[in-house]
Amino acid sequence: MVRSTGRIPLAVGAAAMAVAAVTGCSSGSGSIYGLPTAAAADATSPAATPSASAGTGPAAAPTLPVSGEPAFGTPGSTPTGPPPPTGIELSAFLPTAAILPAGWTIKGDGSEHDTGTAINGYRADPPQIKEPCNQMRLAGTIFSQGYNVSGAMNEVYDGEHAVQVYLGAYRPGDAAQLLTDLRAYAERCKTFTGKSVDGAPIPMTVTLRPVPGLGDEAFDMRRVPTGPYRTSEIVVTRIGDKALFLSGDDILGRLPNLMQLAVPLAKTVK
């Protein structure tokens, strides 16, 4: 296992190798809670095989036995209870071969990293509150920033497609507040215009749908370009004062089935 006591890389695997095609990156070159805010744009890249059915995975997402919409949490103002877990403690909840669905694998240690034993004491607003829409990147290392006090991540494969798994810890109420902020971000950026590598405009659409019955609250968010470019997806699940982020893209022709992974993995986070 490889651990870092400072920073977690913003991108791993296929996402790190994708050619950026929408200008802009995240919110600066500094770091928040020991996590870098940006290095390279996670932008819309041409998919290897554009698909009219992008967004479907190799298997149908499971039906969750619930009714109605999830009740979104209300952040608290006074920290109470035990201290939040460290990055090393969070790493115990990352995917292992024993809990992965059939067909999913981990290569080596999945490039696992965590924030070590430190708990970051600085509480900054998430960059998505003010970030321009054309800098949108759907990744847990980006979406977790702000209120995050510790984190751990690795990468898994559904046979060929890489999925980044990020688990962040927060002080009481902050994880719920973060999901509220991210929903507002998706609403504000429902449509915007990005740019291809040659400067051509690319109309972008952002969708967000709640996922009832997953954790305490959850949503699926997608950034979909017009044309043969890369669609990105992230499933965000809050479990108490932790947030689980699963993200991937269709650069190889289809999106990975994030819900197939989210259901069993969310059950292991305590």
Short mmCIF file of C-alpha atoms in Angstrom, two decimals:
data_model
loop_
_atom_site.label_atom_id
_atom_site.label_comp_id
_atom_site.label_asym_id
_atom_site.label_seq_id
_atom_site.Cartn_x
_atom_site.Cartn_y
_atom_site.Cartn_z
CA MET A 1 0.00 0.00 0.00
CA VAL A 2 1.32 3.41 -0.90
CA ARG A 3 0.29 6.20 1.36
CA SER A 4 0.88 9.92 1.21
CA THR A 5 0.78 12.06 4.30
CA GLY A 6 0.25 15.17 2.25
CA ARG A 7 -1.54 15.19 -1.07
CA ILE A 8 -3.67 12.90 -3.17
CA PRO A 9 -3.17 13.14 -6.95
CA LEU A 10 -6.06 14.68 -8.85
CA ALA A 11 -6.25 12.02 -11.52
CA VAL A 12 -5.15 8.47 -12.03
CA GLY A 13 -5.19 5.90 -14.78
CA ALA A 14 -7.00 6.63 -18.02
CA ALA A 15 -8.31 9.98 -16.79
CA ALA A 16 -4.77 11.25 -16.34
CA MET A 17 -3.88 10.28 -19.89
CA ALA A 18 -6.92 11.78 -21.61
CA VAL A 19 -6.26 14.72 -23.92
CA ALA A 20 -7.98 17.84 -22.54
CA ALA A 21 -10.46 19.47 -24.88
CA VAL A 22 -12.29 22.00 -22.73
CA THR A 23 -10.23 24.93 -21.52
CA GLY A 24 -9.72 25.69 -17.85
CA CYS A 25 -8.96 23.58 -14.82
CA SER A 26 -10.01 23.69 -11.20
CA SER A 27 -9.75 26.55 -8.81
CA GLY A 28 -6.08 27.41 -8.66
CA SER A 29 -2.69 25.90 -8.15
CA GLY A 30 -2.70 25.77 -4.37
CA SER A 31 -4.23 23.09 -2.19
CA ILE A 32 -7.18 22.74 0.14
CA TYR A 33 -6.95 20.36 3.12
CA GLY A 34 -3.75 18.99 1.68
CA LEU A 35 -5.43 18.10 -1.63
CA PRO A 36 -4.28 19.84 -4.82
CA THR A 37 -6.93 22.02 -6.41
CA ALA A 38 -5.79 21.56 -10.00
CA ALA A 39 -2.98 20.48 -12.21
CA ALA A 40 -4.43 19.59 -15.59
CA ALA A 41 -7.92 20.07 -17.00
CA ASP A 42 -10.22 17.05 -16.79
CA ALA A 43 -11.93 18.14 -19.92
CA THR A 44 -13.93 16.73 -22.75
CA SER A 45 -11.77 14.48 -24.89
CA PRO A 46 -12.78 12.65 -28.06
CA ALA A 47 -14.03 9.19 -27.15
CA ALA A 48 -12.44 6.29 -28.94
CA THR A 49 -15.83 5.14 -30.18
CA PRO A 50 -18.69 7.67 -29.87
CA SER A 51 -21.80 5.85 -28.73
CA ALA A 52 -25.41 6.87 -29.07
CA SER A 53 -26.12 4.91 -25.90
CA ALA A 54 -23.45 6.51 -23.72
CA GLY A 55 -24.42 6.33 -20.09
CA THR A 56 -25.29 2.62 -20.00
CA GLY A 57 -22.91 0.20 -18.34
CA PRO A 58 -22.16 -3.44 -19.00
CA ALA A 59 -25.08 -4.47 -16.80
CA ALA A 60 -28.28 -2.86 -15.64
CA ALA A 61 -28.04 -0.87 -12.42
CA PRO A 62 -29.69 -2.69 -9.51
CA THR A 63 -33.15 -1.66 -8.38
CA LEU A 64 -32.99 -0.21 -4.89
CA PRO A 65 -35.80 -1.26 -2.53
CA VAL A 66 -36.96 2.17 -1.43
CA SER A 67 -39.82 4.55 -2.00
CA GLY A 68 -39.84 8.30 -2.51
CA GLU A 69 -36.94 10.70 -2.69
CA PRO A 70 -34.10 10.77 -0.15
CA ALA A 71 -34.28 13.23 2.70
CA PHE A 72 -31.35 15.59 2.30
CA GLY A 73 -29.46 16.34 5.49
CA THR A 74 -29.16 19.65 7.26
CA PRO A 75 -25.62 20.64 8.26
CA GLY A 76 -24.93 21.22 11.93
CA SER A 77 -23.07 24.24 13.26
CA THR A 78 -21.36 22.87 16.37
CA PRO A 79 -18.92 19.96 16.02
CA THR A 80 -19.78 17.16 18.46
CA GLY A 81 -18.84 13.54 18.99
CA PRO A 82 -15.59 11.75 18.21
CA PRO A 83 -12.96 13.25 15.91
CA PRO A 84 -13.29 12.46 12.20
CA PRO A 85 -11.32 9.49 10.89
CA THR A 86 -7.87 9.91 9.42
CA GLY A 87 -6.93 9.04 5.87
CA ILE A 88 -5.34 5.80 7.04
CA GLU A 89 -8.57 4.84 8.81
CA LEU A 90 -10.62 5.70 5.71
CA SER A 91 -8.41 3.48 3.55
CA ALA A 92 -9.87 0.45 5.35
CA PHE A 93 -13.19 1.15 3.55
CA LEU A 94 -11.74 1.28 0.03
CA PRO A 95 -12.67 -1.50 -2.40
CA THR A 96 -11.07 -4.90 -2.00
CA ALA A 97 -11.33 -7.95 -4.23
CA ALA A 98 -13.67 -9.52 -1.67
CA ILE A 99 -16.42 -6.90 -2.13
CA LEU A 100 -16.05 -6.04 -5.82
CA PRO A 101 -18.89 -7.19 -8.11
CA ALA A 102 -18.18 -9.93 -10.62
CA GLY A 103 -16.03 -8.66 -13.47
CA TRP A 104 -14.45 -5.84 -11.43
CA THR A 105 -10.75 -5.90 -10.56
CA ILE A 106 -8.00 -3.97 -8.80
CA LYS A 107 -4.63 -3.70 -10.54
CA GLY A 108 -1.94 -4.03 -7.91
CA ASP A 109 -2.92 -1.84 -5.00
CA GLY A 110 -5.07 0.37 -7.23
CA SER A 111 -2.54 3.23 -6.82
CA GLU A 112 -3.96 3.67 -3.33
CA HIS A 113 -3.21 6.91 -1.49
CA ASP A 114 -4.48 8.52 1.67
CA THR A 115 -3.86 11.65 3.73
CA GLY A 116 -2.08 9.80 6.51
CA THR A 117 -2.73 10.53 10.18
CA ALA A 118 -3.34 14.28 9.88
CA ILE A 119 -6.75 15.91 10.29
CA ASN A 120 -6.87 19.22 8.45
CA GLY A 121 -8.12 22.03 10.65
CA TYR A 122 -8.74 24.63 7.97
CA ARG A 123 -12.33 24.88 6.73
CA ALA A 124 -12.57 26.36 3.26
CA ASP A 125 -15.60 26.64 0.98
CA PRO A 126 -15.71 24.14 -1.89
CA PRO A 127 -14.40 25.66 -5.14
CA GLN A 128 -17.64 24.69 -6.90
CA ILE A 129 -19.49 27.49 -5.10
CA LYS A 130 -17.84 30.06 -7.39
CA GLU A 131 -16.01 28.00 -9.99
CA PRO A 132 -16.82 28.81 -13.65
CA CYS A 133 -18.90 26.10 -15.31
CA ASN A 134 -16.35 25.56 -18.08
CA GLN A 135 -13.85 24.41 -15.45
CA MET A 136 -16.12 21.58 -14.29
CA ARG A 137 -14.35 18.26 -13.66
CA LEU A 138 -16.28 15.30 -12.30
CA ALA A 139 -13.84 13.57 -9.94
CA GLY A 140 -13.88 12.82 -6.23
CA THR A 141 -10.53 14.48 -5.67
CA ILE A 142 -12.16 17.69 -6.96
CA PHE A 143 -15.69 17.38 -5.59
CA SER A 144 -14.50 16.46 -2.09
CA GLN A 145 -12.54 19.67 -1.59
CA GLY A 146 -13.47 22.40 0.81
CA TYR A 147 -14.91 21.00 4.02
CA ASN A 148 -12.89 17.78 3.66
CA VAL A 149 -10.61 16.97 6.63
CA SER A 150 -9.13 13.66 5.42
CA GLY A 151 -9.40 11.31 2.48
CA ALA A 152 -8.36 8.07 0.81
CA MET A 153 -8.60 6.84 -2.77
CA ASN A 154 -7.82 4.03 -5.16
CA GLU A 155 -8.85 2.87 -8.63
CA VAL A 156 -10.77 -0.15 -9.86
CA TYR A 157 -11.73 -1.54 -13.28
CA ASP A 158 -14.97 -2.99 -14.63
CA GLY A 159 -12.94 -5.15 -16.99
CA GLU A 160 -11.46 -2.28 -19.01
CA HIS A 161 -12.79 1.07 -17.75
CA ALA A 162 -11.09 2.80 -14.83
CA VAL A 163 -13.20 4.14 -11.95
CA GLN A 164 -11.72 6.46 -9.36
CA VAL A 165 -12.93 5.72 -5.82
CA TYR A 166 -12.52 8.54 -3.31
CA LEU A 167 -13.75 8.54 0.30
CA GLY A 168 -13.70 11.78 2.27
CA ALA A 169 -14.40 12.54 5.93
CA TYR A 170 -16.01 15.72 7.27
CA ARG A 171 -16.95 17.35 10.53
CA PRO A 172 -20.58 16.97 11.65
CA GLY A 173 -22.95 18.44 9.07
CA ASP A 174 -20.29 19.36 6.51
CA ALA A 175 -20.78 16.31 4.27
CA ALA A 176 -24.48 17.16 3.97
CA GLN A 177 -23.60 20.78 3.25
CA LEU A 178 -21.15 19.68 0.56
CA LEU A 179 -23.82 17.68 -1.28
CA THR A 180 -26.13 20.70 -1.09
CA ASP A 181 -23.39 22.85 -2.64
CA LEU A 182 -22.74 20.30 -5.40
CA ARG A 183 -26.42 20.10 -6.29
CA ALA A 184 -26.49 23.88 -6.58
CA TYR A 185 -23.39 23.70 -8.80
CA ALA A 186 -25.11 21.27 -11.15
CA GLU A 187 -28.22 23.47 -11.28
CA ARG A 188 -26.17 26.59 -12.02
CA CYS A 189 -24.24 24.82 -14.77
CA LYS A 190 -27.07 22.96 -16.51
CA THR A 191 -25.78 24.22 -19.83
CA PHE A 192 -22.54 25.92 -20.77
CA THR A 193 -20.06 26.07 -23.64
CA GLY A 194 -16.64 24.45 -23.53
CA LYS A 195 -13.95 24.38 -26.18
CA SER A 196 -12.28 21.61 -28.12
CA VAL A 197 -8.50 21.39 -28.43
CA ASP A 198 -8.70 23.44 -31.62
CA GLY A 199 -10.86 26.11 -29.96
CA ALA A 200 -14.21 25.05 -31.43
CA PRO A 201 -17.18 25.61 -29.09
CA ILE A 202 -18.74 22.51 -27.53
CA PRO A 203 -22.23 22.83 -26.01
CA MET A 204 -22.33 20.97 -22.69
CA THR A 205 -25.29 19.68 -20.69
CA VAL A 206 -25.11 18.74 -17.01
CA THR A 207 -27.69 16.41 -15.47
CA LEU A 208 -28.21 15.42 -11.85
CA ARG A 209 -30.68 12.87 -10.55
CA PRO A 210 -31.17 11.70 -6.95
CA VAL A 211 -30.49 8.04 -6.20
CA PRO A 212 -33.01 6.99 -3.52
CA GLY A 213 -31.96 4.34 -1.03
CA LEU A 214 -28.21 4.70 -1.46
CA GLY A 215 -26.55 5.75 1.80
CA ASP A 216 -28.18 8.68 3.60
CA GLU A 217 -28.47 10.58 0.30
CA ALA A 218 -26.93 10.20 -3.12
CA PHE A 219 -27.01 11.55 -6.65
CA ASP A 220 -25.73 10.69 -10.11
CA MET A 221 -24.27 13.64 -12.07
CA ARG A 222 -23.19 13.64 -15.72
CA ARG A 223 -21.47 16.16 -17.97
CA VAL A 224 -22.52 15.42 -21.55
CA PRO A 225 -21.01 17.18 -24.58
CA THR A 226 -22.66 17.64 -27.96
CA GLY A 227 -20.65 15.67 -30.49
CA PRO A 228 -18.05 12.89 -30.34
CA TYR A 229 -16.45 13.93 -27.09
CA ARG A 230 -16.01 12.42 -23.67
CA THR A 231 -18.97 12.16 -21.28
CA SER A 232 -18.06 12.17 -17.57
CA GLU A 233 -20.10 10.75 -14.69
CA ILE A 234 -19.86 10.77 -10.90
CA VAL A 235 -21.99 9.09 -8.24
CA VAL A 236 -21.81 10.85 -4.88
CA THR A 237 -23.08 9.09 -1.74
CA ARG A 238 -23.21 10.49 1.78
CA ILE A 239 -22.93 8.02 4.64
CA GLY A 240 -23.20 10.04 7.84
CA ASP A 241 -20.29 12.48 7.84
CA LYS A 242 -18.42 10.68 5.07
CA ALA A 243 -18.88 11.06 1.32
CA LEU A 244 -18.09 8.41 -1.28
CA PHE A 245 -17.28 9.53 -4.84
CA LEU A 246 -17.16 7.14 -7.81
CA SER A 247 -16.19 8.71 -11.13
CA GLY A 248 -15.42 7.60 -14.67
CA ASP A 249 -15.89 8.46 -18.34
CA ASP A 250 -16.64 6.92 -21.73
CA ILE A 251 -13.28 7.57 -23.36
CA LEU A 252 -13.22 3.88 -24.35
CA GLY A 253 -16.71 4.03 -25.87
CA ARG A 254 -19.10 3.60 -22.93
CA LEU A 255 -19.50 4.67 -19.33
CA PRO A 256 -18.61 2.20 -16.57
CA ASN A 257 -21.54 0.94 -14.51
CA LEU A 258 -20.96 3.08 -11.43
CA MET A 259 -24.16 1.99 -9.70
CA GLN A 260 -23.06 -1.63 -9.89
CA LEU A 261 -20.10 -0.64 -7.71
CA ALA A 262 -21.80 2.02 -5.58
CA VAL A 263 -24.42 -0.29 -4.04
CA PRO A 264 -22.09 -2.83 -2.41
CA LEU A 265 -19.36 -0.33 -1.60
CA ALA A 266 -21.64 2.13 0.21
CA LYS A 267 -22.71 -0.69 2.52
CA THR A 268 -19.14 -1.20 3.72
CA VAL A 269 -18.54 2.43 4.78
CA LYS A 270 -19.22 2.99 8.48
#
